[in-house]
PDB file of C-alpha atoms in Angstrom:
ATOM      1  CA  ASP G   1       7.727 -65.779 -51.155  1.00 66.00           C
ATOM      2  CA  VAL G   2       4.684 -64.218 -52.831  1.00 68.00           C
ATOM      3  CA  ASP G   3       2.186 -65.540 -50.265  1.00 80.00           C
ATOM      4  CA  LYS G   4       4.181 -64.081 -47.343  1.00 76.00           C
ATOM      5  CA  ARG G   5       4.490 -60.740 -49.155  1.00 81.00           C
ATOM      6  CA  GLN G   6       0.747 -60.608 -49.912  1.00 85.00           C
ATOM      7  CA  LYS G   7      -0.159 -61.477 -46.329  1.00 86.00           C
ATOM      8  CA  GLY G   8       2.264 -58.821 -45.082  1.00 87.00           C
ATOM      9  CA  GLU G   9       0.787 -56.182 -47.361  1.00 92.00           C
ATOM     10  CA  GLU G  10      -2.737 -57.109 -46.287  1.00 92.00           C
ATOM     11  CA  ALA G  11      -1.745 -56.886 -42.610  1.00 91.00           C
ATOM     12  CA  ALA G  12      -0.047 -53.529 -43.219  1.00 94.00           C
ATOM     13  CA  ALA G  13      -3.142 -52.152 -44.976  1.00 96.00           C
ATOM     14  CA  ARG G  14      -5.367 -53.291 -42.075  1.00 94.00           C
ATOM     15  CA  PHE G  15      -2.897 -51.757 -39.599  1.00 95.00           C
ATOM     16  CA  LEU G  16      -3.017 -48.393 -41.408  1.00 97.00           C
ATOM     17  CA  MET G  17      -6.814 -48.436 -41.786  1.00 97.00           C
ATOM     18  CA  HIS G  18      -7.225 -49.102 -38.055  1.00 96.00           C
ATOM     19  CA  ARG G  19      -5.172 -45.959 -37.463  1.00 96.00           C
ATOM     20  CA  GLY G  20      -7.456 -43.859 -39.645  1.00 96.00           C
ATOM     21  CA  TYR G  21      -5.576 -43.887 -42.928  1.00 97.00           C
ATOM     22  CA  ASP G  22      -7.541 -44.078 -46.173  1.00 96.00           C
ATOM     23  CA  ILE G  23      -6.042 -46.676 -48.493  1.00 97.00           C
ATOM     24  CA  LEU G  24      -6.128 -45.208 -52.005  1.00 96.00           C
ATOM     25  CA  GLU G  25      -4.161 -47.823 -53.933  1.00 95.00           C
ATOM     26  CA  ARG G  26      -2.560 -51.225 -53.457  1.00 96.00           C
ATOM     27  CA  ASN G  27       0.315 -52.354 -55.681  1.00 95.00           C
ATOM     28  CA  TRP G  28       0.065 -49.271 -57.898  1.00 97.00           C
ATOM     29  CA  SER G  29       2.575 -49.401 -60.733  1.00 95.00           C
ATOM     30  CA  CYS G  30       4.019 -47.096 -63.341  1.00 96.00           C
ATOM     31  CA  PRO G  31       7.133 -47.192 -65.546  1.00 95.00           C
ATOM     32  CA  ALA G  32       9.270 -46.209 -62.508  1.00 94.00           C
ATOM     33  CA  GLY G  33       8.099 -49.224 -60.495  1.00 95.00           C
ATOM     34  CA  GLU G  34       5.469 -50.342 -58.011  1.00 95.00           C
ATOM     35  CA  VAL G  35       4.428 -49.016 -54.623  1.00 95.00           C
ATOM     36  CA  ASP G  36       2.904 -51.395 -52.079  1.00 95.00           C
ATOM     37  CA  ILE G  37       0.346 -48.986 -50.606  1.00 97.00           C
ATOM     38  CA  ILE G  38      -0.695 -45.408 -51.305  1.00 97.00           C
ATOM     39  CA  ALA G  39      -2.674 -43.899 -48.463  1.00 96.00           C
ATOM     40  CA  LYS G  40      -4.030 -40.556 -47.322  1.00 94.00           C
ATOM     41  CA  ASP G  41      -3.897 -39.223 -43.783  1.00 91.00           C
ATOM     42  CA  ASP G  42      -5.262 -35.732 -43.201  1.00 88.00           C
ATOM     43  CA  ASP G  43      -3.320 -33.550 -45.654  1.00 87.00           C
ATOM     44  CA  ALA G  44      -0.602 -36.105 -46.470  1.00 92.00           C
ATOM     45  CA  LEU G  45      -0.314 -38.441 -49.444  1.00 94.00           C
ATOM     46  CA  ILE G  46       1.706 -41.399 -48.189  1.00 95.00           C
ATOM     47  CA  PHE G  47       3.680 -43.918 -50.222  1.00 95.00           C
ATOM     48  CA  VAL G  48       4.230 -47.006 -48.093  1.00 95.00           C
ATOM     49  CA  GLU G  49       6.881 -49.691 -48.565  1.00 92.00           C
ATOM     50  CA  VAL G  50       5.906 -52.916 -46.774  1.00 92.00           C
ATOM     51  CA  LYS G  51       8.632 -55.318 -45.652  1.00 87.00           C
ATOM     52  CA  THR G  52       7.808 -58.712 -44.167  1.00 84.00           C
ATOM     53  CA  ARG G  53      10.265 -61.158 -42.640  1.00 79.00           C
ATOM     54  CA  SER G  54       9.760 -64.479 -40.944  1.00 74.00           C
ATOM     55  CA  ASP G  55      12.807 -64.050 -38.696  1.00 65.00           C
ATOM     56  CA  MET G  56      15.531 -61.554 -37.818  1.00 61.00           C
ATOM     57  CA  SER G  57      18.472 -63.408 -39.414  1.00 61.00           C
ATOM     58  CA  ARG G  58      18.764 -60.715 -42.106  1.00 62.00           C
ATOM     59  CA  GLY G  59      18.087 -57.817 -39.710  1.00 62.00           C
ATOM     60  CA  PHE G  60      15.017 -55.649 -39.308  1.00 62.00           C
ATOM     61  CA  PRO G  61      12.796 -55.545 -42.388  1.00 54.00           C
ATOM     62  CA  SER G  62      13.102 -51.759 -42.678  1.00 62.00           C
ATOM     63  CA  GLU G  63      16.873 -52.122 -43.153  1.00 65.00           C
ATOM     64  CA  ALA G  64      16.148 -53.481 -46.641  1.00 63.00           C
ATOM     65  CA  VAL G  65      14.990 -50.027 -47.795  1.00 71.00           C
ATOM     66  CA  THR G  66      18.065 -48.736 -49.599  1.00 76.00           C
ATOM     67  CA  LYS G  67      18.927 -45.328 -51.051  1.00 79.00           C
ATOM     68  CA  ALA G  68      18.149 -46.696 -54.534  1.00 84.00           C
ATOM     69  CA  LYS G  69      14.711 -47.852 -53.338  1.00 83.00           C
ATOM     70  CA  ARG G  70      14.051 -44.418 -51.810  1.00 84.00           C
ATOM     71  CA  GLU G  71      14.959 -42.723 -55.096  1.00 89.00           C
ATOM     72  CA  ARG G  72      12.697 -45.113 -57.027  1.00 91.00           C
ATOM     73  CA  TYR G  73       9.810 -44.350 -54.656  1.00 91.00           C
ATOM     74  CA  GLU G  74      10.286 -40.611 -55.280  1.00 92.00           C
ATOM     75  CA  LYS G  75       9.968 -41.236 -59.041  1.00 94.00           C
ATOM     76  CA  ILE G  76       6.863 -43.351 -58.434  1.00 95.00           C
ATOM     77  CA  ALA G  77       5.366 -40.549 -56.314  1.00 93.00           C
ATOM     78  CA  LEU G  78       5.993 -38.026 -59.096  1.00 92.00           C
ATOM     79  CA  ALA G  79       4.282 -40.329 -61.611  1.00 94.00           C
ATOM     80  CA  TYR G  80       1.287 -40.852 -59.313  1.00 94.00           C
ATOM     81  CA  ILE G  81       0.877 -37.126 -58.663  1.00 91.00           C
ATOM     82  CA  ALA G  82       1.156 -36.368 -62.391  1.00 90.00           C
ATOM     83  CA  GLU G  83      -1.553 -38.954 -63.147  1.00 90.00           C
ATOM     84  CA  HIS G  84      -3.955 -37.997 -60.346  1.00 87.00           C
ATOM     85  CA  SER G  85      -5.361 -34.638 -59.409  1.00 74.00           C
ATOM     86  CA  THR G  86      -3.890 -34.518 -55.939  1.00 68.00           C
ATOM     87  CA  VAL G  87      -3.472 -30.916 -54.885  1.00 68.00           C
ATOM     88  CA  HIS G  88      -2.474 -29.374 -51.584  1.00 76.00           C
ATOM     89  CA  LEU G  89      -1.199 -32.620 -50.140  1.00 80.00           C
ATOM     90  CA  CYS G  90       2.197 -33.128 -48.562  1.00 90.00           C
ATOM     91  CA  VAL G  91       4.015 -36.209 -49.808  1.00 91.00           C
ATOM     92  CA  ARG G  92       5.431 -38.609 -47.242  1.00 92.00           C
ATOM     93  CA  PHE G  93       7.238 -41.939 -47.476  1.00 93.00           C
ATOM     94  CA  ASP G  94       6.591 -44.508 -44.745  1.00 93.00           C
ATOM     95  CA  THR G  95       7.598 -48.093 -44.178  1.00 90.00           C
ATOM     96  CA  VAL G  96       5.614 -50.765 -42.396  1.00 93.00           C
ATOM     97  CA  SER G  97       7.846 -53.602 -41.194  1.00 89.00           C
ATOM     98  CA  LEU G  98       6.426 -56.923 -40.072  1.00 88.00           C
ATOM     99  CA  VAL G  99       8.287 -59.748 -38.381  1.00 84.00           C
ATOM    100  CA  VAL G 100       6.132 -62.870 -38.227  1.00 79.00           C
ATOM    101  CA  VAL G 101       6.231 -64.343 -34.709  1.00 78.00           C
ATOM    102  CA  GLY G 102       3.618 -67.069 -35.073  1.00 76.00           C
ATOM    103  CA  GLU G 103       0.615 -68.182 -37.060  1.00 78.00           C
ATOM    104  CA  GLY G 104      -1.383 -65.027 -37.733  1.00 74.00           C
ATOM    105  CA  ARG G 105       0.845 -62.937 -35.418  1.00 78.00           C
ATOM    106  CA  ALA G 106       3.529 -60.375 -36.210  1.00 79.00           C
ATOM    107  CA  MET G 107       5.443 -57.524 -34.670  1.00 83.00           C
ATOM    108  CA  VAL G 108       4.556 -54.390 -36.649  1.00 88.00           C
ATOM    109  CA  ARG G 109       6.656 -51.221 -36.813  1.00 88.00           C
ATOM    110  CA  HIS G 110       5.357 -48.176 -38.653  1.00 91.00           C
ATOM    111  CA  HIS G 111       8.154 -45.818 -39.628  1.00 88.00           C
ATOM    112  CA  ILE G 112       6.601 -42.446 -40.408  1.00 89.00           C
ATOM    113  CA  ASN G 113       8.611 -40.286 -42.811  1.00 87.00           C
ATOM    114  CA  ALA G 114      11.109 -43.130 -43.063  1.00 83.00           C
ATOM    115  CA  PHE G 115      12.978 -41.816 -46.092  1.00 77.00           C
ATOM    116  CA  SER G 116      14.129 -38.592 -44.427  1.00 69.00           C
ATOM    117  CA  VAL G 117      17.214 -40.308 -42.994  1.00 55.00           C
ATOM    118  CA  ASP G 118      20.175 -41.209 -45.213  1.00 51.00           C
TER     119      ASP G 118
END
């Protein structure tokens, strides 16, 4: 559902901004694919996958981030870095998972460096 996805991405961006992240891009795309959010935090360039679910019947939202999705995000990161003059920044891949628990309410989990685990 596009509306749910957009609301989830907006909530994730607000969540990250409230924690001091600078949002550089939203829905940035290249031939390798699209990234939900690109942010900067201190010396890290962060590529964020946002997953939103309305219930837990299919498991935690972060469980939907597969090895193939991680590999695609790495290609997207390479394309972004090649296109932008980002120097001396570490690259990190995070996920923000939201489970909607009521109107305008959600449980939010921020998985920092989420792609480091296979």
